[in-house]
Amino acid sequence: MLLKELSSLASPLSQGQVDKLKQLTAELSAVQLAWVSGYLAASANQGQLAGAPESAAAQSITILYGSQTGNGRGVAKALAAKAQALGYGVNLASMGEYNVRQLKQETLLLLVVSTHGEGDAPDDAIELHKFLASKRAPKLEQLHYSVLALGDSSYEFFCQTGKDFDARLSALGAKALLPTLECDVDYEDKAEQWQQQVLETVKPLIQTAGANVVSIGAAKGDSEYSKQQPYSAEVLVSQKITGRGSDKDVRHVEIDLADSGLSYQVGDALGVWFSNASGLVAEVISGLGLDAAASVTVGKDTMTLAQALSDKKELTQLYPGLVKGWAELSGNAELLGISQDKELTRQFILKHQLADLVALYPVTVTAAELLELLRPLTPRLYSIASSQSEVEAEVHLTVALVEDERHGAARFGGASHFLASAEEGTRVKVYVEPNKHFRLPENPETPVIMVGPGTGVAPFRAFMQERVAQGASGDSWLFFGNPHFEQDFLYQTEWQQYLKNGDLSRIDVAFSRDQAHKIYVQHKIQEQAETLWQWLQAGAHLYVCGDAERMAKDVHQALIQVAIQEGGLEQEAAEAYFESLRADKRYQKDVY
């Protein structure tokens, strides 16, 4: 029955009560409505409608996740399923969709949050992170909480966001159920143990409150295929789109999703599982004097050492623990010195792979010891370069082959080499990773500004395909950059066709090495400061995709200068302006 029908039907409620009920339910999410429904039903069965307990909020566990690549969301959903199976009421939500004003009503809060970039909160956790650090944050003496922090020890500020949440909640008077658990890239086992432990710890608290079983709302767009259960797709095309004289090998990759039922939105990413190159596996095994056919165990599976190194273990990316362990095994004074200095370790990791360790710092190690040192293989995420409105049951990627020569040997990125080498018909395991924080405006009349140098242009190809399919009337503006016009203008004919048709309003390009002084996209932004500011004042949405280390920072500083120069703002006010755009979803980044 709909609420609007209540007043016209025989009802035990007065009109005033109906009005109050309408007002209450209008403010609730689907998950909260489900909780209220379960609570009222249980209360009616117990004859307690007249005296609902004041601690009603304690009857459910709120589980919030902040996730940049989907790992945090996966852990939170698994935790919610386990809690529900135990009969606990559950409110599961992304931090980005959570009303921070609700926090003072919570009594049991479990947080799963990753750290992004240089100690930054992931996009969907930014608002809650800021709220807790602000003077508006309420005292939380009634709250019990626990934090699972996800991170990568290769980065300086390991699990920083989780640490921040723990510190702020504690400072506001909340009580930790368990110490914050910090998890590295190989987080699965530790996360599983934490889930079991924290649900056992909340048992006396939630049983005291008399919990109801509440269904968890399924997220829209959920598929049977996921990171844990990827779809085995077929590669249709892996075509080089940079010129013969280019220093870069960039591939346009098309993958067939037919019969999978997988769907995606522009702005989403595709998770790609890959196998390490057979030559690299053989080099590692030979260099260590091990037997490729030796039987080994990884988790619950038994296989050959060659299979384990091909499909189960990370060979192309080092991490601090591996450098430290290798230094101790080798006894090499140089490597020991590097492993004891965080910054030296970070720089070493950027320039070396496992095969380099094997060649430069000989060790004696068994197959089992080697596998214990190595991290699990993890999928790579690529911004999707197509719209299903245009390509239907396909997904397109723009992949730069990561390659370098080290000590006379060619070294490649694991996933990029796998995709660049893929022939037509090659099977690849994939899944869709939603990115709700990189979305086109709901109104197709809204103008968009897209900044995407190099392979950062990928999602904007998808944006344009979608805008054309929508018949969008809003203006669109692309900033693109790469080293050389003749060799590196990715999708050049497509952009020219969009311009000719009027679908793309304007394009500004920066080819950094086609003249004596280097020109980048941030310089083009500064050149077009007056027009860009006019677009922003007219309500344009601004998007940046690509390198986080330098490009995104340089672009942001250029935008700040635009606001100062054209908007007459002081530095602090300019920063606040773009922060307000970000909060309003008008300034979105997909950087890596």
CSV table of C-alpha atoms in Angstrom, one decimal, residues 184-460:
chain,number,residue,atom,x,y,z
A,184,ASP,CA,48.1,-4.4,3.1
A,185,VAL,CA,47.3,-5.3,-0.5
A,186,ASP,CA,46.9,-9.0,0.5
A,187,TYR,CA,44.0,-8.1,2.8
A,188,GLU,CA,41.6,-11.0,2.4
A,189,ASP,CA,42.6,-13.3,5.2
A,190,LYS,CA,43.0,-10.5,7.8
A,191,ALA,CA,39.7,-9.0,6.7
A,192,GLU,CA,38.0,-12.4,7.2
A,193,GLN,CA,39.4,-12.7,10.7
A,194,TRP,CA,38.4,-9.2,11.6
A,195,GLN,CA,34.8,-9.8,10.4
A,196,GLN,CA,34.4,-12.8,12.6
A,197,GLN,CA,36.0,-11.2,15.6
A,198,VAL,CA,34.1,-7.9,15.4
A,199,LEU,CA,30.7,-9.7,15.0
A,200,GLU,CA,31.5,-11.8,18.1
A,201,THR,CA,32.5,-8.6,20.0
A,202,VAL,CA,29.2,-6.8,19.2
A,203,LYS,CA,27.1,-9.8,20.2
A,204,PRO,CA,26.5,-8.8,23.9
A,205,LEU,CA,25.7,-5.2,22.9
A,206,ILE,CA,23.3,-6.0,20.1
A,207,GLN,CA,21.5,-8.8,22.0
A,208,THR,CA,20.8,-6.4,24.9
A,209,ALA,CA,19.0,-4.2,22.5
A,210,GLY,CA,16.8,-7.0,21.0
A,211,ALA,CA,17.8,-6.9,17.4
A,212,ASN,CA,15.5,-7.4,14.4
A,213,VAL,CA,16.5,-9.0,11.2
A,214,VAL,CA,16.6,-6.5,8.4
A,215,SER,CA,17.3,-7.1,4.8
A,216,ILE,CA,20.3,-5.4,3.2
A,217,GLY,CA,19.3,-3.3,0.2
A,218,ALA,CA,21.0,-4.7,-3.0
A,219,ALA,CA,23.1,-2.1,-4.8
A,220,LYS,CA,21.8,-1.2,-8.3
A,221,GLY,CA,23.9,-2.6,-11.1
A,222,ASP,CA,25.2,-5.5,-9.1
A,223,SER,CA,26.2,-8.4,-11.3
A,224,GLU,CA,26.9,-12.1,-10.8
A,225,TYR,CA,30.4,-11.3,-12.0
A,226,SER,CA,32.8,-9.6,-9.6
A,227,LYS,CA,36.5,-9.3,-8.6
A,228,GLN,CA,36.1,-12.7,-6.9
A,229,GLN,CA,34.1,-14.2,-9.8
A,230,PRO,CA,35.2,-12.5,-13.0
A,231,TYR,CA,33.7,-13.1,-16.5
A,232,SER,CA,35.9,-14.9,-19.0
A,233,ALA,CA,35.7,-12.5,-22.0
A,234,GLU,CA,37.2,-12.6,-25.5
A,235,VAL,CA,39.6,-10.0,-26.8
A,236,LEU,CA,38.4,-8.7,-30.1
A,237,VAL,CA,41.1,-6.1,-30.9
A,238,SER,CA,44.4,-5.0,-29.5
A,239,GLN,CA,45.5,-2.3,-31.9
A,240,LYS,CA,48.4,0.1,-31.5
A,241,ILE,CA,47.2,3.7,-31.9
A,242,THR,CA,50.4,5.6,-31.5
A,243,GLY,CA,52.7,6.2,-34.5
A,244,ARG,CA,55.8,4.2,-35.4
A,245,GLY,CA,58.0,7.0,-34.2
A,246,SER,CA,56.3,7.4,-30.9
A,247,ASP,CA,58.1,6.7,-27.6
A,248,LYS,CA,54.9,5.2,-26.3
A,249,ASP,CA,53.0,2.1,-27.3
A,250,VAL,CA,49.3,2.8,-26.6
A,251,ARG,CA,46.7,0.2,-27.5
A,252,HIS,CA,43.1,0.4,-28.2
A,253,VAL,CA,41.6,-2.8,-26.8
A,254,GLU,CA,38.1,-4.1,-27.5
A,255,ILE,CA,36.6,-6.9,-25.4
A,256,ASP,CA,33.5,-8.8,-26.1
A,257,LEU,CA,30.9,-9.0,-23.2
A,258,ALA,CA,28.3,-10.9,-25.2
A,259,ASP,CA,26.2,-13.3,-23.1
A,260,SER,CA,27.6,-12.0,-19.9
A,261,GLY,CA,24.8,-9.6,-19.0
A,262,LEU,CA,27.5,-7.2,-17.8
A,263,SER,CA,26.6,-3.6,-18.0
A,264,TYR,CA,28.5,-0.4,-17.2
A,265,GLN,CA,28.1,3.3,-17.1
A,266,VAL,CA,30.5,5.8,-18.6
A,267,GLY,CA,33.0,6.7,-15.9
A,268,ASP,CA,33.2,3.2,-14.6
A,269,ALA,CA,36.4,1.1,-14.7
A,270,LEU,CA,37.1,-2.4,-15.9
A,271,GLY,CA,39.0,-4.8,-13.6
A,272,VAL,CA,41.3,-7.0,-15.6
A,273,TRP,CA,43.0,-10.2,-14.2
A,274,PHE,CA,46.1,-11.2,-16.1
A,275,SER,CA,48.8,-13.8,-16.2
A,276,ASN,CA,52.5,-13.0,-15.9
A,277,ALA,CA,54.5,-13.4,-19.1
A,278,SER,CA,55.9,-16.9,-19.5
A,279,GLY,CA,59.4,-15.5,-20.2
A,280,LEU,CA,59.4,-13.5,-17.0
A,281,VAL,CA,58.3,-16.6,-15.0
A,282,ALA,CA,61.0,-18.7,-16.6
A,283,GLU,CA,63.7,-16.0,-15.9
A,284,VAL,CA,62.8,-15.9,-12.2
A,285,ILE,CA,62.7,-19.7,-11.8
A,286,SER,CA,66.0,-20.2,-13.7
A,287,GLY,CA,67.7,-17.3,-11.8
A,288,LEU,CA,66.9,-18.9,-8.5
A,289,GLY,CA,67.8,-22.4,-9.6
A,290,LEU,CA,64.3,-23.8,-8.8
A,291,ASP,CA,62.2,-26.5,-10.5
A,292,ALA,CA,59.4,-25.1,-12.6
A,293,ALA,CA,57.5,-28.4,-12.2
A,294,ALA,CA,57.8,-28.5,-8.4
A,295,SER,CA,54.5,-29.0,-6.6
A,296,VAL,CA,53.5,-26.0,-4.4
A,297,THR,CA,50.5,-25.0,-2.4
A,298,VAL,CA,48.9,-21.5,-2.7
A,299,GLY,CA,46.0,-21.1,-0.3
A,300,LYS,CA,43.9,-24.3,-0.7
A,301,ASP,CA,45.2,-25.1,-4.2
A,302,THR,CA,48.1,-27.3,-5.3
A,303,MET,CA,49.9,-26.5,-8.6
A,304,THR,CA,53.3,-26.3,-10.2
A,305,LEU,CA,55.7,-23.5,-9.2
A,306,ALA,CA,55.4,-22.2,-12.8
A,307,GLN,CA,51.6,-22.0,-12.6
A,308,ALA,CA,51.8,-20.3,-9.2
A,309,LEU,CA,54.2,-17.6,-10.5
A,310,SER,CA,52.1,-17.1,-13.7
A,311,ASP,CA,48.6,-16.8,-12.2
A,312,LYS,CA,48.8,-16.4,-8.4
A,313,LYS,CA,51.7,-14.1,-7.5
A,314,GLU,CA,52.8,-10.5,-8.2
A,315,LEU,CA,56.1,-10.4,-10.2
A,316,THR,CA,56.1,-6.9,-11.7
A,317,GLN,CA,55.5,-4.8,-8.6
A,318,LEU,CA,57.7,-4.9,-5.5
A,319,TYR,CA,56.6,-3.8,-2.0
A,320,PRO,CA,58.7,-2.8,1.1
A,321,GLY,CA,58.2,-6.1,2.9
A,322,LEU,CA,59.7,-8.0,-0.1
A,323,VAL,CA,62.7,-5.7,-0.4
A,324,LYS,CA,63.3,-6.1,3.4
A,325,GLY,CA,63.0,-9.8,3.3
A,326,TRP,CA,65.2,-10.1,0.2
A,327,ALA,CA,67.9,-7.9,1.8
A,328,GLU,CA,68.0,-10.2,4.8
A,329,LEU,CA,68.2,-13.3,2.7
A,330,SER,CA,70.9,-11.9,0.5
A,331,GLY,CA,72.9,-10.2,3.3
A,332,ASN,CA,73.8,-7.5,0.7
A,333,ALA,CA,74.9,-4.4,2.6
A,334,GLU,CA,73.6,-2.0,-0.2
A,335,LEU,CA,70.2,-3.6,-0.2
A,336,LEU,CA,70.0,-3.8,3.6
A,337,GLY,CA,70.7,0.0,3.7
A,338,ILE,CA,68.0,0.7,1.1
A,339,SER,CA,65.5,-1.5,3.0
A,340,GLN,CA,66.0,0.4,6.2
A,341,ASP,CA,65.2,3.8,4.6
A,342,LYS,CA,61.5,4.4,3.6
A,343,GLU,CA,62.3,6.9,0.8
A,344,LEU,CA,65.1,4.9,-0.6
A,345,THR,CA,62.8,1.8,-0.6
A,346,ARG,CA,60.1,3.8,-2.4
A,347,GLN,CA,62.5,4.9,-5.1
A,348,PHE,CA,63.9,1.4,-5.4
A,349,ILE,CA,60.5,-0.1,-5.9
A,350,LEU,CA,59.7,2.2,-8.7
A,351,LYS,CA,62.8,1.1,-10.7
A,352,HIS,CA,63.0,-2.6,-10.0
A,353,GLN,CA,61.0,-5.9,-10.4
A,354,LEU,CA,61.4,-9.3,-8.8
A,355,ALA,CA,63.6,-10.4,-11.7
A,356,ASP,CA,66.0,-7.5,-11.0
A,357,LEU,CA,66.3,-8.6,-7.4
A,358,VAL,CA,67.1,-12.2,-8.5
A,359,ALA,CA,69.7,-10.9,-10.9
A,360,LEU,CA,71.3,-8.3,-8.8
A,361,TYR,CA,71.1,-9.7,-5.3
A,362,PRO,CA,71.5,-13.6,-5.4
A,363,VAL,CA,69.8,-15.6,-2.7
A,364,THR,CA,69.2,-19.2,-1.8
A,365,VAL,CA,65.5,-19.8,-1.4
A,366,THR,CA,63.0,-22.7,-1.6
A,367,ALA,CA,59.9,-22.5,-3.7
A,368,ALA,CA,57.8,-22.3,-0.6
A,369,GLU,CA,59.9,-19.5,0.9
A,370,LEU,CA,59.7,-17.6,-2.4
A,371,LEU,CA,55.9,-17.8,-2.6
A,372,GLU,CA,55.6,-16.7,1.1
A,373,LEU,CA,57.6,-13.5,0.2
A,374,LEU,CA,55.4,-12.6,-2.8
A,375,ARG,CA,52.1,-10.8,-2.7
A,376,PRO,CA,49.0,-12.3,-4.4
A,377,LEU,CA,48.4,-11.2,-8.0
A,378,THR,CA,45.8,-8.4,-8.1
A,379,PRO,CA,43.7,-7.2,-11.0
A,380,ARG,CA,44.4,-3.8,-12.6
A,381,LEU,CA,41.6,-1.2,-13.2
A,382,TYR,CA,41.3,0.6,-16.5
A,383,SER,CA,39.0,3.6,-17.2
A,384,ILE,CA,36.4,2.4,-19.7
A,385,ALA,CA,36.8,4.2,-23.1
A,386,SER,CA,33.3,3.4,-24.5
A,387,SER,CA,29.6,3.8,-23.9
A,388,GLN,CA,27.2,0.8,-24.3
A,389,SER,CA,24.9,3.2,-26.0
A,390,GLU,CA,27.4,3.1,-28.9
A,391,VAL,CA,29.2,-0.3,-28.6
A,392,GLU,CA,26.5,-2.4,-27.0
A,393,ALA,CA,28.0,-5.7,-25.7
A,394,GLU,CA,31.6,-4.6,-26.0
A,395,VAL,CA,33.9,-2.7,-23.7
A,396,HIS,CA,36.9,-0.6,-24.9
A,397,LEU,CA,40.1,0.3,-23.1
A,398,THR,CA,43.0,2.6,-23.8
A,399,VAL,CA,46.1,0.9,-22.5
A,400,ALA,CA,49.6,2.3,-22.4
A,401,LEU,CA,52.2,-0.5,-22.4
A,402,VAL,CA,54.5,0.0,-19.4
A,403,GLU,CA,58.0,-0.8,-20.6
A,404,ASP,CA,61.5,-0.1,-19.6
A,405,GLU,CA,65.0,-1.4,-20.0
A,406,ARG,CA,66.9,-2.3,-16.8
A,407,HIS,CA,70.4,-3.6,-16.7
A,408,GLY,CA,70.1,-4.7,-20.3
A,409,ALA,CA,66.8,-6.5,-19.9
A,410,ALA,CA,63.3,-5.5,-21.0
A,411,ARG,CA,60.8,-5.0,-18.2
A,412,PHE,CA,57.1,-4.7,-18.7
A,413,GLY,CA,54.0,-3.9,-16.6
A,414,GLY,CA,52.1,-7.1,-16.0
A,415,ALA,CA,48.6,-6.2,-17.2
A,416,SER,CA,49.5,-3.8,-19.9
A,417,HIS,CA,51.9,-6.4,-21.5
A,418,PHE,CA,49.2,-9.0,-21.2
A,419,LEU,CA,46.7,-6.8,-23.1
A,420,ALA,CA,49.2,-5.5,-25.6
A,421,SER,CA,50.3,-9.0,-26.5
A,422,ALA,CA,46.7,-10.4,-26.6
A,423,GLU,CA,45.7,-11.8,-30.0
A,424,GLU,CA,42.1,-11.9,-31.2
A,425,GLY,CA,40.3,-14.7,-29.3
A,426,THR,CA,42.5,-14.5,-26.2
A,427,ARG,CA,40.4,-15.0,-23.0
A,428,VAL,CA,40.7,-12.4,-20.3
A,429,LYS,CA,38.9,-12.4,-16.9
A,430,VAL,CA,37.1,-9.1,-16.3
A,431,TYR,CA,34.6,-7.4,-14.1
A,432,VAL,CA,33.0,-3.9,-13.9
A,433,GLU,CA,34.1,-1.6,-11.1
A,434,PRO,CA,31.5,1.2,-10.7
A,435,ASN,CA,32.8,4.7,-10.2
A,436,LYS,CA,29.9,6.8,-8.9
A,437,HIS,CA,32.2,9.8,-8.4
A,438,PHE,CA,33.0,10.2,-12.1
A,439,ARG,CA,29.6,10.7,-13.7
A,440,LEU,CA,28.2,12.9,-16.5
A,441,PRO,CA,25.7,15.6,-15.4
A,442,GLU,CA,22.1,14.3,-15.1
A,443,ASN,CA,21.0,17.2,-17.3
A,444,PRO,CA,22.4,16.7,-20.9
A,445,GLU,CA,22.2,20.5,-21.4
A,446,THR,CA,24.9,21.1,-18.8
A,447,PRO,CA,28.3,22.0,-20.3
A,448,VAL,CA,31.3,19.8,-19.6
A,449,ILE,CA,35.0,20.5,-19.5
A,450,MET,CA,37.2,17.4,-19.8
A,451,VAL,CA,41.0,17.4,-19.1
A,452,GLY,CA,42.6,14.1,-20.1
A,453,PRO,CA,46.2,14.0,-21.4
A,454,GLY,CA,47.6,10.7,-22.5
A,455,THR,CA,45.5,7.7,-21.7
A,456,GLY,CA,43.5,10.0,-19.4
A,457,VAL,CA,41.4,10.7,-22.5
A,458,ALA,CA,39.8,7.3,-22.3
A,459,PRO,CA,36.7,8.1,-20.2
A,460,PHE,CA,36.1,11.2,-22.3
